[in-house]
Amino acid sequence: MVFFVVAAAAPLTVLAGVAPFAIGLGGAGAPLAYLVSGVLLVLFAAGFTAMSLYVSNAGAFYAYVAHGLGRILGVGTAYVAVVSYNLITPGVAAAFGYFAADSIHEATGTDIPWWVLSGVCVAAVGVLGWLKVTLSAKVLGVALVLEVLSLVVMDAGILGHRGTDALDPASFDPSTLATGGVAGMFVLVIGAFTGFEATAIYAEEARDPRRTVSRATFIAIGFLAVFYAAGCWLIMGAFGTDRAVDLAGAAAGPDLTFRAAELHVGAWLADAMHGLIIVSAFAATLAFHNAAARYLYALGREGLLPRRLGRVSGRHGSPGGAVVAQSVFNLVLIATGGLLAADPYGEVFLWTNSIGVLGIMAMQALAALAVWAYFRRDRRGMSAARVVWSPLLSCAGLAVLTVLAVVHFDLLTGRTGVVNAVLLVPLPTVLLTGFAVAWRIRRRDPERYAALTTVDVERDV
């Protein structure tokens, strides 16, 4: 479960492709921003995992919001979840094709279209998604160990060369978060944790969900917060804080991490990291594919989407119908990007993931409020700190960050104007569609409406 979550976050992709932009926007305080974001998400996880003890459902956000804030808002949230996770998956597959095509060209001089390689990625992920979930976990485990190991080697090389000069304590001075670009920086930083909430999605497949979900969630958030903060801090330390901020704000920003690896360890590590970022993108595609398939499965089981999506593979226990549907959607989007000659990274990846990350942040804020509402009358023996104050504080923080993400949406998409307006339309549209579906079910079939999110889990899985 931890491998699924951390692999979805793609540590190498974050520290090589996102952290430099965060440094360029927020300056020296970027490492502290990762820790602050981690603390906010730990507060969220405190209530989130408390509710997981009483609500076990593959459509985690949907089920939590439905139980805490009502089924109408829950169904709307379900549709937002389906769109968010299903858009992130082909977007990351497009990034895989982009990185793989570039590496193959540099190594052999051969030009293979990115969409062909992305299609291979989608097919492989679909096969793994169809098989037992434990096989996917093993694949993700190997990929995750390799990418984390490369970053640890880089960190060790920086410390070995620069010693304590690489550790600038000014990065953890709270005053560094008072700079003008801090709002945009937090938008990028909080997005780096996307996917940690997937622990609850796998609750139905865990041997001991009451213990596993809570433990895996806290381990994943804690690891990501510390690993991101330390990695970002040492990347800055590789050049010196001021110079790193200048480099990150320049055209060389995206290559900042690879340059640090080559400077303090060797070209071989930079080359290896260029290869491992492909592995990182594949792992993230697999992790988000599994999450997206389980939301499709949960809604198919409820009849909120075609019921064939709610079928389980008798042999492997995976949500077979949802896996096939998700794979077909991925291939269609990748093929469309290829036919339109879209930029696989600057358009397919950034645009789809911008919508998905924004949707997940908004759902996190709603889920936190739902936890508070669920335990408001009966804390079920839980402390007020865990089920009252933590959910309310995290809801406030996540709501602010969601608003900032909308205001600074150009940082996520790389575009301005009409493009951003169009990209922001899908989320409120599907939310309202969910409301309409729920109202229709409540009016025409009250018994079915009352049974939403209360299916017999042990019978179906």
Coordinates of N, CA and C in Angstrom, one line a residue, residues 14-241:
V14 N 9.2 14.4 -9.1 CA 8.9 15.7 -8.3 C 10.2 16.4 -8.1
L15 N 11.3 15.7 -7.7 CA 12.5 16.4 -7.3 C 13.3 16.9 -8.6
A16 N 13.1 16.2 -9.7 CA 13.7 16.7 -10.9 C 12.9 17.6 -11.8
G17 N 11.6 17.4 -11.7 CA 10.7 18.2 -12.6 C 9.9 19.3 -12.0
V18 N 9.7 19.2 -10.7 CA 8.8 20.1 -10.0 C 9.5 21.0 -9.0
A19 N 10.4 20.4 -8.2 CA 11.1 21.1 -7.1 C 11.9 22.3 -7.6
P20 N 12.6 22.2 -8.8 CA 13.3 23.4 -9.3 C 12.3 24.6 -9.5
F21 N 11.1 24.3 -10.0 CA 10.2 25.4 -10.3 C 9.7 26.0 -8.9
A22 N 9.5 25.1 -7.9 CA 9.2 25.6 -6.6 C 10.3 26.5 -6.0
I23 N 11.5 26.1 -6.2 CA 12.6 26.9 -5.7 C 12.7 28.2 -6.4
G24 N 12.4 28.2 -7.7 CA 12.5 29.5 -8.5 C 11.4 30.4 -8.1
L25 N 10.2 29.9 -7.6 CA 9.1 30.8 -7.2 C 9.3 31.2 -5.8
G26 N 9.6 30.3 -4.9 CA 9.6 30.6 -3.4 C 10.9 30.8 -2.8
G27 N 12.0 30.6 -3.6 CA 13.3 30.9 -3.1 C 13.8 29.9 -2.0
A28 N 14.5 30.4 -1.0 CA 15.1 29.5 0.0 C 14.2 28.7 0.8
G29 N 12.9 29.1 0.9 CA 11.9 28.5 1.8 C 11.3 27.2 1.2
A30 N 11.7 26.8 0.0 CA 11.1 25.6 -0.7 C 11.1 24.4 0.2
P31 N 12.3 24.0 0.8 CA 12.3 22.8 1.7 C 11.3 22.9 2.8
L32 N 11.2 24.1 3.4 CA 10.3 24.3 4.6 C 8.8 24.1 4.1
A33 N 8.6 24.5 2.9 CA 7.2 24.4 2.3 C 6.8 22.9 2.2
Y34 N 7.7 22.1 1.9 CA 7.4 20.6 1.8 C 7.1 20.1 3.2
L35 N 7.8 20.5 4.2 CA 7.5 20.1 5.6 C 6.2 20.6 6.0
V36 N 5.9 21.9 5.8 CA 4.6 22.5 6.2 C 3.5 21.8 5.5
S37 N 3.6 21.5 4.2 CA 2.6 20.7 3.5 C 2.4 19.3 4.1
G38 N 3.5 18.7 4.5 CA 3.4 17.4 5.1 C 2.7 17.5 6.4
V39 N 2.9 18.5 7.2 CA 2.2 18.6 8.5 C 0.7 18.8 8.3
L40 N 0.3 19.6 7.3 CA -1.1 19.9 6.9 C -1.7 18.5 6.5
L41 N -1.0 17.7 5.8 CA -1.6 16.5 5.3 C -1.6 15.4 6.4
V42 N -0.7 15.5 7.4 CA -0.8 14.6 8.5 C -2.1 15.0 9.3
L43 N -2.4 16.3 9.5 CA -3.6 16.6 10.1 C -4.8 16.1 9.4
F44 N -4.8 16.2 8.1 CA -5.9 15.6 7.3 C -5.9 14.1 7.5
A45 N -4.8 13.4 7.5 CA -4.8 12.0 7.6 C -5.3 11.5 9.0
A46 N -5.1 12.3 10.0 CA -5.6 11.9 11.3 C -7.1 11.6 11.3
G47 N -7.8 12.5 10.7 CA -9.3 12.3 10.6 C -9.6 11.3 9.5
F48 N -8.9 11.4 8.4 CA -9.2 10.5 7.3 C -9.1 9.0 7.7
T49 N -8.0 8.7 8.4 CA -7.8 7.3 8.8 C -8.8 6.9 9.9
A50 N -9.2 7.9 10.8 CA -10.2 7.6 11.8 C -11.5 7.1 11.1
M51 N -11.9 7.8 10.0 CA -13.1 7.5 9.4 C -13.0 6.1 8.6
S52 N -11.7 5.8 8.2 CA -11.5 4.5 7.5 C -11.8 3.3 8.4
L53 N -11.9 3.5 9.7 CA -12.2 2.4 10.6 C -13.7 2.1 10.5
Y54 N -14.5 3.0 10.0 CA -15.9 2.8 10.0 C -16.5 2.8 8.6
V55 N -15.8 3.3 7.6 CA -16.2 3.4 6.2 C -15.2 2.8 5.3
S56 N -15.4 1.6 4.8 CA -14.5 0.9 4.0 C -15.1 0.7 2.6
N57 N -14.5 1.5 1.6 CA -15.2 1.5 0.3 C -14.1 1.9 -0.7
A58 N -14.1 1.2 -1.9 CA -13.1 1.5 -2.9 C -13.2 2.9 -3.5
G59 N -14.4 3.6 -3.3 CA -14.6 5.0 -3.7 C -14.4 5.9 -2.5
A60 N -13.2 5.9 -1.9 CA -13.0 6.5 -0.6 C -13.6 7.9 -0.4
F61 N -13.2 8.9 -1.3 CA -13.7 10.3 -1.1 C -15.2 10.3 -1.2
Y62 N -15.7 9.6 -2.2 CA -17.1 9.5 -2.4 C -17.8 9.0 -1.2
A63 N -17.4 7.9 -0.7 CA -18.0 7.3 0.5 C -17.9 8.2 1.7
Y64 N -16.8 8.8 1.9 CA -16.6 9.6 3.1 C -17.5 10.9 3.1
V65 N -17.5 11.5 1.9 CA -18.4 12.7 1.8 C -19.8 12.3 1.9
A66 N -20.2 11.2 1.3 CA -21.6 10.8 1.4 C -22.0 10.5 2.8
H67 N -21.2 9.9 3.6 CA -21.5 9.6 5.0 C -21.5 10.8 5.9
G68 N -20.6 11.7 5.6 CA -20.4 12.9 6.4 C -21.3 14.1 6.0
L69 N -21.4 14.3 4.7 CA -22.1 15.6 4.3 C -23.3 15.3 3.4
G70 N -23.7 14.0 3.2 CA -24.9 13.7 2.5 C -24.6 13.1 1.2
R71 N -25.5 12.3 0.7 CA -25.3 11.5 -0.5 C -25.3 12.3 -1.8
I72 N -26.0 13.4 -1.8 CA -26.0 14.3 -3.0 C -24.6 14.8 -3.2
L73 N -24.0 15.4 -2.2 CA -22.7 15.9 -2.4 C -21.7 14.8 -2.6
G74 N -22.0 13.6 -2.0 CA -21.1 12.5 -2.2 C -21.1 12.0 -3.6
V75 N -22.2 11.9 -4.2 CA -22.3 11.5 -5.6 C -21.6 12.5 -6.5
G76 N -21.8 13.8 -6.2 CA -21.0 14.8 -7.0 C -19.5 14.7 -6.8
T77 N -19.1 14.4 -5.6 CA -17.7 14.1 -5.4 C -17.2 12.9 -6.1
A78 N -18.0 11.9 -6.2 CA -17.7 10.7 -6.9 C -17.3 10.9 -8.4
Y79 N -18.2 11.8 -9.0 CA -17.9 12.1 -10.4 C -16.7 12.9 -10.6
V80 N -16.4 13.8 -9.6 CA -15.1 14.6 -9.7 C -13.9 13.6 -9.5
A81 N -14.1 12.7 -8.6 CA -13.0 11.7 -8.4 C -12.7 10.9 -9.7
V82 N -13.8 10.4 -10.4 CA -13.6 9.7 -11.6 C -12.8 10.5 -12.6
V83 N -13.3 11.7 -12.8 CA -12.6 12.6 -13.8 C -11.2 12.9 -13.4
S84 N -10.9 13.2 -12.1 CA -9.6 13.5 -11.7 C -8.6 12.4 -11.9
Y85 N -8.9 11.2 -11.3 CA -8.0 10.1 -11.4 C -7.8 9.6 -12.9
N86 N -8.9 9.6 -13.6 CA -8.9 9.1 -15.0 C -8.1 10.0 -15.9
L87 N -8.0 11.3 -15.6 CA -7.3 12.2 -16.4 C -5.8 12.2 -16.1
I88 N -5.5 12.0 -14.8 CA -4.1 11.9 -14.4 C -3.4 10.8 -15.0
T89 N -4.0 9.6 -15.1 CA -3.4 8.4 -15.6 C -2.8 8.5 -17.0
P90 N -3.6 8.9 -18.0 CA -3.1 9.0 -19.4 C -2.1 10.2 -19.5
G91 N -2.3 11.2 -18.6 CA -1.3 12.3 -18.6 C 0.1 11.8 -18.2
V92 N 0.2 11.0 -17.2 CA 1.5 10.5 -16.8 C 2.0 9.5 -17.8
A93 N 1.1 8.8 -18.5 CA 1.6 7.9 -19.5 C 2.2 8.7 -20.7
A94 N 1.6 9.9 -20.9 CA 2.2 10.7 -22.0 C 3.6 11.2 -21.6
A95 N 3.8 11.5 -20.3 CA 5.1 11.9 -19.8 C 6.1 10.7 -20.0
F96 N 5.6 9.5 -19.7 CA 6.4 8.3 -20.0 C 6.9 8.3 -21.4
G97 N 6.0 8.5 -22.3 CA 6.3 8.5 -23.8 C 7.3 9.6 -24.1
Y98 N 7.1 10.8 -23.5 CA 8.0 11.9 -23.8 C 9.4 11.6 -23.3
F99 N 9.6 11.1 -22.0 CA 10.9 10.8 -21.5 C 11.6 9.7 -22.3
A100 N 10.8 8.6 -22.6 CA 11.3 7.4 -23.2 C 11.8 7.8 -24.6
A101 N 11.0 8.5 -25.4 CA 11.3 8.9 -26.8 C 12.6 9.7 -26.8
D102 N 12.7 10.6 -25.8 CA 13.9 11.5 -25.7 C 15.2 10.6 -25.4
S103 N 15.0 9.7 -24.5 CA 16.2 8.8 -24.1 C 16.6 7.9 -25.3
I104 N 15.6 7.3 -26.0 CA 15.9 6.5 -27.1 C 16.6 7.2 -28.2
H105 N 16.2 8.5 -28.4 CA 16.8 9.3 -29.5 C 18.3 9.6 -29.1
E106 N 18.5 10.0 -27.9 CA 19.9 10.3 -27.4 C 20.8 9.1 -27.5
A107 N 20.2 7.9 -27.2 CA 21.1 6.7 -27.1 C 21.3 6.1 -28.5
T108 N 20.3 6.1 -29.4 CA 20.4 5.4 -30.6 C 20.3 6.3 -31.9
G109 N 19.7 7.5 -31.7 CA 19.5 8.4 -32.8 C 18.1 8.0 -33.5
T110 N 17.4 7.0 -33.0 CA 16.2 6.6 -33.5 C 15.0 7.4 -33.0
D111 N 14.1 7.9 -33.9 CA 13.0 8.7 -33.5 C 11.7 7.8 -33.4
I112 N 11.2 7.5 -32.2 CA 10.0 6.8 -32.1 C 8.9 7.7 -31.6
P113 N 7.8 7.8 -32.2 CA 6.7 8.7 -31.7 C 6.4 8.5 -30.3
W114 N 6.2 9.6 -29.5 CA 5.9 9.4 -28.1 C 4.7 8.7 -27.8
W115 N 3.7 8.8 -28.7 CA 2.4 8.2 -28.5 C 2.5 6.7 -28.6
V116 N 3.4 6.2 -29.4 CA 3.6 4.7 -29.5 C 4.1 4.2 -28.2
L117 N 5.1 4.8 -27.6 CA 5.7 4.4 -26.4 C 4.7 4.6 -25.2
S118 N 3.9 5.6 -25.3 CA 2.8 5.8 -24.3 C 1.8 4.7 -24.4
G119 N 1.5 4.3 -25.6 CA 0.6 3.2 -25.8 C 1.1 1.9 -25.3
V120 N 2.4 1.6 -25.4 CA 3.0 0.4 -24.8 C 2.9 0.5 -23.3
C121 N 3.1 1.7 -22.7 CA 3.0 1.9 -21.3 C 1.6 1.6 -20.8
V122 N 0.6 2.1 -21.5 CA -0.8 1.9 -21.1 C -1.2 0.4 -21.2
A123 N -0.7 -0.3 -22.3 CA -1.0 -1.7 -22.4 C -0.4 -2.5 -21.3
A124 N 0.9 -2.2 -20.9 CA 1.5 -3.0 -19.8 C 0.9 -2.7 -18.5
V125 N 0.5 -1.5 -18.3 CA -0.2 -1.1 -17.0 C -1.5 -1.8 -17.0
G126 N -2.3 -1.9 -18.1 CA -3.5 -2.6 -18.1 C -3.4 -4.0 -17.7
V127 N -2.4 -4.7 -18.2 CA -2.2 -6.1 -17.9 C -1.9 -6.2 -16.4
L128 N -1.0 -5.4 -15.9 CA -0.7 -5.5 -14.4 C -1.9 -5.1 -13.6
G129 N -2.8 -4.2 -14.1 CA -4.0 -3.8 -13.3 C -5.0 -5.0 -13.3
W130 N -5.0 -5.8 -14.3 CA -5.9 -6.9 -14.4 C -5.5 -8.0 -13.4
L131 N -4.2 -8.2 -13.3 CA -3.7 -9.3 -12.4 C -3.8 -8.9 -10.9
K132 N -3.4 -9.8 -10.1 CA -3.6 -9.6 -8.6 C -2.9 -8.3 -8.2
V133 N -3.5 -7.5 -7.3 CA -3.0 -6.2 -6.9 C -1.6 -6.4 -6.3
T134 N -1.3 -7.5 -5.7 CA 0.0 -7.7 -5.1 C 1.2 -7.7 -6.1
L135 N 0.9 -8.2 -7.4 CA 1.9 -8.1 -8.4 C 2.2 -6.7 -8.7
S136 N 1.2 -5.8 -8.8 CA 1.5 -4.4 -9.1 C 2.3 -3.8 -8.0
A137 N 2.0 -4.2 -6.7 CA 2.8 -3.7 -5.6 C 4.3 -4.1 -5.7
K138 N 4.5 -5.3 -6.2 CA 5.9 -5.7 -6.3 C 6.7 -4.9 -7.4
V139 N 6.0 -4.7 -8.5 CA 6.6 -3.9 -9.6 C 6.9 -2.5 -9.1
L140 N 5.9 -1.9 -8.4 CA 6.1 -0.6 -7.9 C 7.2 -0.5 -6.9
G141 N 7.3 -1.6 -6.1 CA 8.4 -1.6 -5.1 C 9.7 -1.5 -5.7
V142 N 10.0 -2.3 -6.8 CA 11.3 -2.3 -7.4 C 11.5 -0.9 -8.1
A143 N 10.5 -0.4 -8.8 CA 10.7 0.9 -9.4 C 11.0 2.0 -8.4
L144 N 10.3 1.9 -7.3 CA 10.4 3.0 -6.2 C 11.8 2.9 -5.6
V145 N 12.3 1.7 -5.3 CA 13.6 1.5 -4.7 C 14.7 2.1 -5.6
L146 N 14.6 1.9 -6.9 CA 15.6 2.3 -7.8 C 15.6 3.9 -7.9
E147 N 14.5 4.5 -8.0 CA 14.5 5.9 -8.1 C 14.9 6.6 -6.8
V148 N 14.4 6.1 -5.7 CA 14.8 6.6 -4.4 C 16.3 6.4 -4.1
L149 N 16.8 5.3 -4.5 CA 18.3 5.0 -4.4 C 19.1 6.0 -5.1
S150 N 18.7 6.3 -6.4 CA 19.5 7.3 -7.2 C 19.5 8.7 -6.5
L151 N 18.4 9.1 -5.9 CA 18.3 10.4 -5.2 C 19.2 10.3 -3.9
V152 N 19.2 9.2 -3.2 CA 20.0 9.1 -2.0 C 21.5 9.2 -2.4
V153 N 21.9 8.5 -3.5 CA 23.3 8.6 -3.9 C 23.6 10.0 -4.3
M154 N 22.7 10.8 -4.9 CA 23.0 12.2 -5.2 C 23.2 13.0 -3.9
D155 N 22.3 12.8 -3.0 CA 22.3 13.5 -1.7 C 23.7 13.2 -1.0
A156 N 24.1 11.9 -1.0 CA 25.3 11.6 -0.3 C 26.5 12.2 -1.0
G157 N 26.5 12.3 -2.4 CA 27.5 12.9 -3.1 C 27.6 14.4 -2.8
I158 N 26.5 15.1 -2.7 CA 26.5 16.5 -2.4 C 27.1 16.7 -1.0
L159 N 26.7 15.9 0.0 CA 27.2 16.1 1.3 C 28.7 15.7 1.4
G160 N 29.1 14.7 0.6 CA 30.5 14.3 0.6 C 31.4 15.4 0.0
H161 N 30.9 16.2 -0.9 CA 31.7 17.2 -1.6 C 31.7 18.5 -0.8
R162 N 30.5 18.9 -0.4 CA 30.3 20.2 0.2 C 30.2 20.2 1.7
G163 N 29.9 19.1 2.3 CA 29.9 19.0 3.8 C 28.7 19.9 4.3
T164 N 29.0 20.5 5.4 CA 28.0 21.3 6.1 C 27.6 22.6 5.3
D165 N 28.5 22.9 4.3 CA 28.2 24.1 3.5 C 26.9 23.9 2.6
A166 N 26.6 22.6 2.4 CA 25.4 22.3 1.7 C 24.1 22.4 2.5
L167 N 24.3 22.6 3.8 CA 23.1 22.6 4.7 C 22.9 24.0 5.2
D168 N 22.1 24.8 4.4 CA 21.9 26.2 4.8 C 20.7 26.2 5.7
P169 N 20.9 26.6 7.0 CA 19.7 26.6 8.0 C 18.7 27.7 7.6
A170 N 19.1 28.7 6.8 CA 18.1 29.7 6.4 C 16.9 29.2 5.7
S171 N 17.0 28.0 5.1 CA 15.9 27.4 4.4 C 14.7 27.0 5.3
F172 N 15.0 26.9 6.6 CA 13.9 26.5 7.5 C 13.6 27.7 8.4
D173 N 13.9 28.9 8.0 CA 13.5 30.1 8.7 C 12.1 30.5 8.2
P174 N 11.1 30.5 9.1 CA 9.8 30.8 8.7 C 9.6 32.1 7.9
S175 N 10.5 33.1 8.1 CA 10.5 34.3 7.4 C 10.6 34.1 5.9
T176 N 11.2 33.0 5.5 CA 11.4 32.7 4.0 C 10.1 32.5 3.3
L177 N 9.0 32.2 4.1 CA 7.7 32.0 3.5 C 6.9 33.3 3.4
A178 N 7.6 34.4 3.6 CA 6.9 35.7 3.4 C 7.2 36.3 2.1
T179 N 7.8 35.6 1.1 CA 8.2 36.1 -0.2 C 7.0 36.2 -1.1
G180 N 7.1 37.0 -2.1 CA 6.0 37.2 -3.0 C 5.5 36.0 -3.8
G181 N 6.4 35.0 -4.1 CA 6.0 33.8 -4.8 C 5.6 32.6 -4.0
V182 N 5.4 32.8 -2.7 CA 5.1 31.7 -1.8 C 3.7 31.0 -2.2
A183 N 2.8 31.8 -2.6 CA 1.5 31.2 -2.9 C 1.6 30.2 -4.1
G184 N 2.3 30.6 -5.1 CA 2.5 29.8 -6.3 C 3.3 28.6 -5.9
M185 N 4.3 28.8 -5.0 CA 5.2 27.7 -4.6 C 4.4 26.6 -3.9
F186 N 3.5 27.0 -3.0 CA 2.7 26.0 -2.3 C 1.7 25.2 -3.2
V187 N 1.3 25.9 -4.3 CA 0.5 25.2 -5.3 C 1.2 24.0 -5.8
L188 N 2.5 24.2 -6.2 CA 3.3 23.2 -6.8 C 3.7 22.2 -5.7
V189 N 4.0 22.6 -4.5 CA 4.5 21.7 -3.5 C 3.4 20.7 -3.0
I190 N 2.2 21.3 -2.8 CA 1.1 20.4 -2.3 C 0.7 19.4 -3.3
G191 N 0.8 19.7 -4.6 CA 0.5 18.8 -5.7 C 1.5 17.6 -5.7
A192 N 2.7 17.8 -5.1 CA 3.7 16.7 -5.1 C 3.3 15.5 -4.2
F193 N 2.3 15.7 -3.4 CA 1.8 14.7 -2.5 C 0.6 13.9 -3.0
T194 N 0.1 14.4 -4.2 CA -1.1 13.8 -4.8 C -1.0 12.3 -4.9
G195 N -2.0 11.6 -4.4 CA -2.1 10.1 -4.5 C -1.9 9.5 -3.1
F196 N -1.5 10.2 -2.0 CA -1.3 9.6 -0.7 C -2.7 9.1 -0.2
E197 N -3.8 9.7 -0.6 CA -5.1 9.3 -0.1 C -5.5 7.9 -0.6
A198 N -4.8 7.4 -1.6 CA -5.2 6.1 -2.2 C -5.1 5.0 -1.2
T199 N -4.5 5.1 -0.1 CA -4.5 4.1 0.9 C -5.9 3.6 1.2
A200 N -6.8 4.5 1.4 CA -8.2 4.1 1.7 C -8.9 3.4 0.5
I201 N -8.5 3.7 -0.7 CA -9.1 3.1 -1.9 C -8.9 1.6 -1.8
Y202 N -7.7 1.1 -1.3 CA -7.4 -0.3 -1.2 C -7.8 -1.0 0.0
A203 N -8.7 -0.3 0.8 CA -9.1 -0.9 2.1 C -9.8 -2.2 2.0
E204 N -10.6 -2.3 0.9 CA -11.4 -3.5 0.7 C -10.5 -4.7 0.4
E205 N -9.3 -4.4 -0.1 CA -8.4 -5.5 -0.6 C -7.3 -5.8 0.5
A206 N -7.3 -5.0 1.5 CA -6.2 -5.2 2.6 C -6.7 -6.3 3.5
R207 N -5.7 -7.1 4.0 CA -6.0 -8.1 5.0 C -6.5 -7.6 6.3
D208 N -6.0 -6.5 6.7 CA -6.4 -5.9 8.0 C -6.5 -4.4 7.8
P209 N -7.6 -3.9 7.2 CA -7.7 -2.5 6.8 C -7.8 -1.6 8.0
R210 N -8.3 -2.0 9.2 CA -8.3 -1.1 10.3 C -6.9 -0.7 10.8
R211 N -6.0 -1.6 10.6 CA -4.6 -1.3 11.0 C -3.8 -0.7 9.8
T212 N -4.0 -1.4 8.6 CA -3.1 -1.1 7.5 C -3.3 0.3 6.9
V213 N -4.6 0.7 6.7 CA -4.8 2.0 6.1 C -4.2 3.2 6.9
S214 N -4.4 3.2 8.2 CA -3.8 4.2 9.0 C -2.3 4.2 9.0
R215 N -1.7 3.0 9.2 CA -0.2 3.0 9.2 C 0.4 3.4 7.9
A216 N -0.2 2.8 6.8 CA 0.4 3.1 5.4 C 0.2 4.6 5.1
T217 N -0.9 5.3 5.5 CA -1.1 6.7 5.2 C 0.0 7.5 5.9
F218 N 0.2 7.3 7.2 CA 1.1 8.1 7.9 C 2.6 7.9 7.5
I219 N 2.9 6.6 7.2 CA 4.2 6.3 6.7 C 4.5 7.0 5.4
A220 N 3.5 7.0 4.5 CA 3.7 7.6 3.1 C 3.8 9.1 3.2
I221 N 3.0 9.8 4.0 CA 3.1 11.2 4.1 C 4.4 11.6 4.8
G222 N 4.7 10.9 5.9 CA 6.0 11.2 6.6 C 7.2 11.1 5.7
F223 N 7.2 9.9 5.0 CA 8.4 9.7 4.1 C 8.5 10.8 3.0
L224 N 7.4 11.1 2.3 CA 7.4 12.0 1.3 C 7.8 13.4 1.8
A225 N 7.2 13.9 2.9 CA 7.5 15.2 3.4 C 9.0 15.3 3.7
V226 N 9.6 14.3 4.4 CA 11.0 14.4 4.8 C 11.9 14.2 3.6
F227 N 11.5 13.3 2.7 CA 12.4 13.0 1.5 C 12.4 14.2 0.6
Y228 N 11.2 14.8 0.3 CA 11.1 16.0 -0.5 C 11.9 17.1 0.1
A229 N 11.7 17.4 1.4 CA 12.4 18.5 2.0 C 13.9 18.4 2.0
A230 N 14.4 17.2 2.3 CA 15.8 16.9 2.3 C 16.4 17.0 0.9
G231 N 15.7 16.4 0.0 CA 16.2 16.4 -1.4 C 16.2 17.8 -2.0
C232 N 15.2 18.6 -1.7 CA 15.1 20.0 -2.2 C 16.2 20.8 -1.5
W233 N 16.4 20.6 -0.2 CA 17.5 21.3 0.5 C 18.9 21.0 0.0
L234 N 19.1 19.8 -0.3 CA 20.5 19.4 -0.8 C 20.7 19.8 -2.3
I235 N 19.6 19.8 -3.1 CA 19.8 20.3 -4.4 C 20.2 21.8 -4.4
M236 N 19.6 22.5 -3.5 CA 20.0 23.9 -3.3 C 21.4 24.0 -2.8
G237 N 21.7 23.1 -1.8 CA 23.1 23.1 -1.3 C 24.1 22.7 -2.2
A238 N 23.8 22.0 -3.3 CA 24.8 21.6 -4.3 C 25.4 22.8 -5.0
F239 N 24.7 23.9 -5.1 CA 25.2 25.1 -5.8 C 25.3 26.3 -4.8
G240 N 24.7 26.2 -3.6 CA 24.6 27.4 -2.8 C 23.2 27.9 -3.0
T241 N 22.6 28.4 -1.9 CA 21.2 28.7 -1.9 C 20.9 29.8 -3.0

